[in-house]
């Protein structure tokens, strides 16, 4: 059954836990009302056996802009790596209440996923900014200091000018770019259609809630039909509950995963563009050396360093792409399995509800 397959997927995750030495969770959202602003903070709990940490356990509170600061710092200091995306900061006012329990819980899950992605990364999880984010009681003090912890790679890429133009992207990276474009397009289409389906389900739900009680009020006028009419009314009510649960599952579990991976694809495209920029710089410098009027021109040190950056980008990008693909397969297996399971439960509940009124509609033998 789909439920047993879901349990097997969960078991695989549990087995991975045994090899980990860093665990991070996001929970306990709290609303803060100040004179100038209202915002939500989340508790970030860390348990670890790593020597880089002074204590085995930490608990700090962070707001969304702190997570955003962390992501920006990771992009600056680890430019060759794919940085997991954050959920979108802004919502449409009047459409989504960003302080509602549903929205806060959806965001909490996304922020928890964001930190777990970093925790599972063999390079990002050792980043100094990440350590500070997890342990510092007063993160604002570190933000003000500016913390000059950018790696040499980060500095070199950060200040590369945009004056270099790549002639041709290598075939393997061109294939990655084409895949990401198609992937984003497909997921974007699924996301739009899924949102329309949810909207139509909610509209249908409104009609059902008006539809069911009519049978009940009709039953008050028809003595002989009273019992089956009340049965139909109750059946429609049960179907309403089942549909409401299905819509909630799609909104809270299905759509956030789609959006995360749409943002993930954009993050990967940005890393790909940085790689192209460094390669373009390398090609331009190499060409400049070749044009010199020397019989056997020596390759300058800056050109060699540029070549090293290209090779570093290539290796890190390919490793992160492979890791991302593995995570994607696992995540979408669980997502689609969960979607199948929820739909099966929905139709089973509706089937049970309608089957329950069949005996009420059948002719009963007349008593003598």
XYZ file of C-alpha atoms in Angstrom:
368
model
C 0.000 0.000 0.000
C 1.003 3.619 -0.338
C 1.136 3.945 3.457
C 3.624 1.089 3.790
C 5.804 2.622 1.053
C 5.742 5.938 2.910
C 6.888 4.129 6.052
C 9.763 2.540 4.110
C 10.873 5.963 2.850
C 10.769 7.273 6.420
C 12.836 4.290 7.576
C 15.518 5.182 5.019
C 15.694 8.670 6.539
C 15.948 7.227 10.053
C 18.907 5.056 9.023
C 20.758 8.162 7.762
C 20.373 9.760 11.206
C 22.823 7.273 12.713
C 25.727 8.712 10.689
C 25.028 12.416 11.391
C 26.874 14.583 13.897
C 24.828 17.783 13.554
C 21.069 18.119 14.113
C 19.143 21.382 13.703
C 15.409 21.996 14.166
C 13.173 25.057 13.820
C 10.069 25.229 16.020
C 8.106 27.281 18.593
C 7.144 30.365 16.512
C 6.331 33.438 18.619
C 4.750 36.735 17.630
C 6.458 39.954 18.794
C 4.572 43.257 18.739
C 6.778 46.360 18.952
C 6.141 50.050 18.420
C 7.644 50.088 14.932
C 6.923 46.548 13.709
C 5.341 43.177 14.329
C 7.292 40.036 13.510
C 7.651 36.298 14.188
C 10.686 34.598 15.722
C 11.465 30.893 15.671
C 13.476 28.750 18.060
C 16.526 27.174 16.405
C 17.830 24.188 18.379
C 21.196 22.597 17.607
C 22.624 19.310 18.893
C 26.101 18.297 17.799
C 29.250 16.325 18.571
C 31.473 18.408 16.262
C 34.665 19.882 17.691
C 33.952 23.246 16.007
C 31.206 23.866 18.569
C 32.024 24.737 22.182
C 28.851 23.145 23.556
C 26.878 20.023 22.585
C 23.559 21.892 22.458
C 22.350 25.414 21.615
C 18.982 27.138 21.526
C 18.560 30.603 19.962
C 15.683 32.607 18.510
C 15.808 33.884 14.942
C 13.475 35.869 12.688
C 13.157 35.635 8.913
C 15.691 38.394 8.197
C 18.301 36.418 10.180
C 17.802 33.431 7.876
C 18.103 35.821 4.937
C 21.376 37.185 6.373
C 22.728 33.641 6.664
C 21.861 32.804 3.082
C 23.504 35.982 1.764
C 26.652 35.237 3.757
C 26.769 31.682 2.412
C 26.439 32.986 -1.151
C 29.281 35.447 -0.576
C 31.659 33.022 1.128
C 30.792 29.855 -0.875
C 30.131 31.173 -4.410
C 30.937 27.852 -6.084
C 28.245 25.987 -4.155
C 24.488 25.709 -4.516
C 22.858 27.508 -1.576
C 19.389 26.189 -0.642
C 16.557 28.686 -1.234
C 14.488 30.436 1.404
C 10.698 30.716 1.170
C 9.596 34.019 -0.381
C 9.624 36.885 2.114
C 6.769 38.925 0.726
C 3.129 37.935 0.495
C 0.223 39.767 -1.115
C -1.463 41.851 1.557
C -5.156 41.148 1.884
C -4.762 37.706 0.276
C -2.530 35.949 2.810
C -2.355 36.839 6.496
C 1.346 36.449 7.310
C 0.554 36.147 11.007
C -2.056 33.409 10.631
C -1.274 30.024 12.181
C -1.384 28.322 8.773
C 1.072 30.734 7.148
C 3.463 30.749 10.125
C 3.482 26.942 10.247
C 4.122 26.677 6.493
C 7.022 29.125 6.811
C 8.387 27.295 9.878
C 8.504 24.050 7.890
C 10.292 25.812 5.018
C 12.870 27.408 7.330
C 13.435 24.061 9.030
C 13.994 22.454 5.628
C 16.395 25.270 4.673
C 18.618 24.652 7.721
C 18.477 20.874 7.295
C 19.660 21.256 3.684
C 22.673 23.228 4.922
C 23.285 20.790 7.788
C 23.450 17.859 5.345
C 25.936 19.631 3.038
C 29.577 18.509 3.504
C 30.933 22.040 2.963
C 28.191 24.519 3.903
C 27.604 22.860 7.282
C 31.188 23.799 8.296
C 30.823 27.443 7.250
C 31.715 29.927 10.006
C 28.632 32.062 9.362
C 26.440 29.010 9.836
C 28.172 28.304 13.156
C 27.505 31.876 14.290
C 23.879 31.687 13.191
C 23.325 28.538 15.251
C 25.171 29.640 18.390
C 25.239 33.434 18.841
C 22.756 34.779 21.370
C 22.981 38.257 19.846
C 23.282 37.848 16.097
C 22.839 41.586 15.476
C 26.226 42.243 17.077
C 27.876 40.048 14.434
C 25.892 41.686 11.651
C 27.162 45.126 12.703
C 30.752 43.948 12.855
C 30.529 42.785 9.274
C 32.602 39.698 10.139
C 35.264 39.642 7.413
C 35.137 35.888 6.995
C 34.874 35.777 3.214
C 37.089 33.122 1.730
C 39.677 34.003 -0.904
C 37.460 32.314 -3.439
C 34.533 34.433 -2.337
C 36.517 37.649 -2.611
C 37.881 36.771 -6.020
C 34.472 35.963 -7.461
C 32.734 38.874 -5.758
C 34.928 41.436 -7.461
C 35.089 39.855 -10.904
C 33.871 42.475 -13.358
C 31.128 41.691 -15.826
C 33.220 42.728 -18.823
C 34.040 39.172 -19.923
C 31.750 37.304 -22.293
C 31.743 33.520 -22.532
C 32.072 32.215 -26.075
C 30.523 28.794 -25.546
C 29.405 26.991 -22.413
C 30.915 23.469 -22.141
C 28.472 20.768 -23.247
C 27.928 19.222 -19.810
C 27.082 22.614 -18.279
C 24.974 23.593 -21.289
C 22.995 20.395 -20.699
C 22.535 21.358 -17.026
C 21.291 24.813 -18.065
C 18.815 23.357 -20.570
C 17.564 20.863 -17.989
C 17.023 23.591 -15.374
C 15.069 25.730 -17.862
C 12.769 22.828 -18.758
C 12.464 21.724 -15.130
C 11.445 25.229 -14.001
C 8.903 25.483 -16.812
C 7.285 22.138 -15.978
C 7.129 22.806 -12.233
C 5.774 26.308 -12.830
C 2.961 24.869 -14.952
C 2.131 22.216 -12.341
C 2.156 24.894 -9.615
C -0.283 27.143 -11.504
C -2.654 24.283 -12.342
C -2.506 22.905 -8.781
C -3.445 26.335 -7.413
C -6.399 26.494 -9.804
C -7.508 23.012 -8.718
C -7.363 24.034 -5.049
C -9.329 27.211 -5.824
C -11.995 25.177 -7.642
C -12.098 22.628 -4.807
C -12.748 25.400 -2.290
C -15.500 26.838 -4.492
C -17.022 23.355 -4.817
C -16.781 23.014 -1.030
C -18.893 26.157 -0.576
C -21.571 24.698 -2.871
C -21.530 21.348 -1.061
C -22.001 23.033 2.309
C -25.133 24.727 0.987
C -26.267 21.606 -0.854
C -26.232 19.102 2.030
C -28.505 20.927 4.506
C -31.253 21.248 1.858
C -31.838 17.484 2.079
C -32.111 17.751 5.850
C -34.717 20.523 5.731
C -36.584 18.631 3.007
C -36.632 15.574 5.261
C -38.618 17.585 7.798
C -41.449 17.833 5.276
C -41.380 14.196 4.110
C -42.088 11.769 6.935
C -41.615 8.628 4.820
C -38.408 9.956 3.216
C -37.047 11.583 6.345
C -34.477 8.895 7.191
C -32.879 8.521 3.722
C -32.880 12.314 3.185
C -31.097 12.841 6.490
C -28.671 10.115 5.421
C -27.881 11.935 2.154
C -27.356 15.189 4.076
C -24.928 13.489 6.482
C -23.160 11.778 3.567
C -22.570 15.104 1.798
C -21.296 16.537 5.094
C -18.752 13.708 5.374
C -17.649 14.314 1.783
C -17.197 18.004 2.634
C -14.879 17.125 5.505
C -12.863 14.752 3.317
C -12.483 17.340 0.536
C -11.449 20.023 3.024
C -8.693 17.738 4.352
C -7.506 16.976 0.811
C -7.314 20.691 -0.079
C -5.406 21.457 3.124
C -2.890 18.710 2.366
C -2.281 20.093 -1.133
C -1.873 23.627 0.216
C 0.370 22.754 3.167
C 2.394 19.814 1.807
C 2.283 19.719 -2.006
C 2.602 23.359 -3.119
C 5.514 24.316 -0.777
C 7.701 21.535 -2.214
C 6.985 22.695 -5.775
C 7.875 26.270 -4.899
C 11.040 25.262 -3.071
C 12.311 23.402 -6.127
C 11.375 26.241 -8.486
C 13.523 28.525 -6.308
C 16.203 25.804 -6.107
C 16.441 25.735 -9.906
C 16.914 29.527 -9.965
C 19.691 29.219 -7.371
C 21.434 26.610 -9.509
C 21.137 28.871 -12.580
C 22.823 31.682 -10.624
C 25.754 29.433 -9.706
C 25.981 28.388 -13.352
C 26.193 32.059 -14.409
C 28.985 32.694 -11.890
C 30.857 29.696 -13.296
C 30.465 31.062 -16.812
C 31.757 34.463 -15.707
C 34.919 32.983 -14.193
C 35.519 30.839 -17.291
C 35.050 33.885 -19.537
C 37.629 35.776 -17.480
C 40.055 32.851 -17.761
C 39.617 32.583 -21.551
C 40.150 36.334 -21.995
C 43.340 36.332 -19.916
C 44.648 33.232 -21.668
C 44.035 34.845 -25.051
C 45.853 37.982 -23.943
C 48.907 35.899 -23.047
C 48.814 34.123 -26.428
C 48.850 37.461 -28.282
C 52.097 38.544 -26.681
C 55.070 38.670 -29.036
C 57.056 36.092 -27.190
C 58.212 32.789 -28.589
C 57.258 30.872 -25.463
C 55.228 33.185 -23.232
C 55.047 32.210 -19.593
C 51.569 31.856 -18.141
C 51.178 34.550 -15.444
C 50.211 33.591 -11.911
C 46.846 35.386 -12.111
C 45.905 33.261 -15.139
C 46.777 30.083 -13.257
C 44.695 31.243 -10.306
C 41.822 31.945 -12.642
C 42.147 28.436 -14.074
C 42.057 27.043 -10.538
C 38.821 28.939 -9.893
C 37.258 27.492 -13.028
C 38.218 23.960 -12.025
C 36.932 24.568 -8.488
C 33.614 25.843 -9.852
C 33.303 22.859 -12.174
C 33.967 20.297 -9.435
C 31.727 21.929 -6.821
C 28.900 22.576 -9.262
C 28.867 18.992 -10.523
C 28.999 17.585 -6.979
C 26.154 19.849 -5.821
C 24.101 19.040 -8.917
C 24.442 15.320 -8.225
C 23.496 15.846 -4.559
C 20.529 18.010 -5.602
C 19.315 15.377 -8.069
C 19.474 12.685 -5.368
C 17.540 14.881 -2.925
C 15.024 15.743 -5.625
C 14.337 12.106 -6.448
C 13.825 11.305 -2.771
C 11.665 14.373 -2.094
C 9.414 13.860 -5.102
C 9.032 10.159 -4.400
C 7.748 11.054 -0.942
C 5.651 13.930 -2.285
C 3.924 11.886 -4.981
C 3.499 8.916 -2.669
C 1.898 11.191 -0.099
C -0.343 12.739 -2.743
C -1.475 9.287 -3.887
C -2.121 8.239 -0.283
C -4.185 11.370 0.475
C -6.283 10.945 -2.674
C -6.909 7.273 -1.872
C -8.030 8.263 1.629
C -10.312 10.956 0.207
C -12.070 8.645 -2.249
C -12.318 5.863 0.350
C -14.034 8.260 2.777
C -16.454 9.412 0.066
C -17.133 5.811 -0.980
C -17.812 4.771 2.624
C -20.125 7.766 3.100
C -22.222 6.965 0.012
C -22.292 3.231 0.708
C -23.648 3.949 4.186
C -26.922 5.350 2.799
C -27.646 2.460 0.408
C -29.501 0.451 3.095
C -31.628 3.514 3.853
C -32.693 3.808 0.230
C -33.588 0.162 -0.302
C -37.188 -0.993 0.004
C -37.905 -2.457 3.394
C -40.268 -5.464 3.698
C -43.682 -4.382 4.973
C -44.527 -5.574 8.478
C -47.766 -7.498 8.844
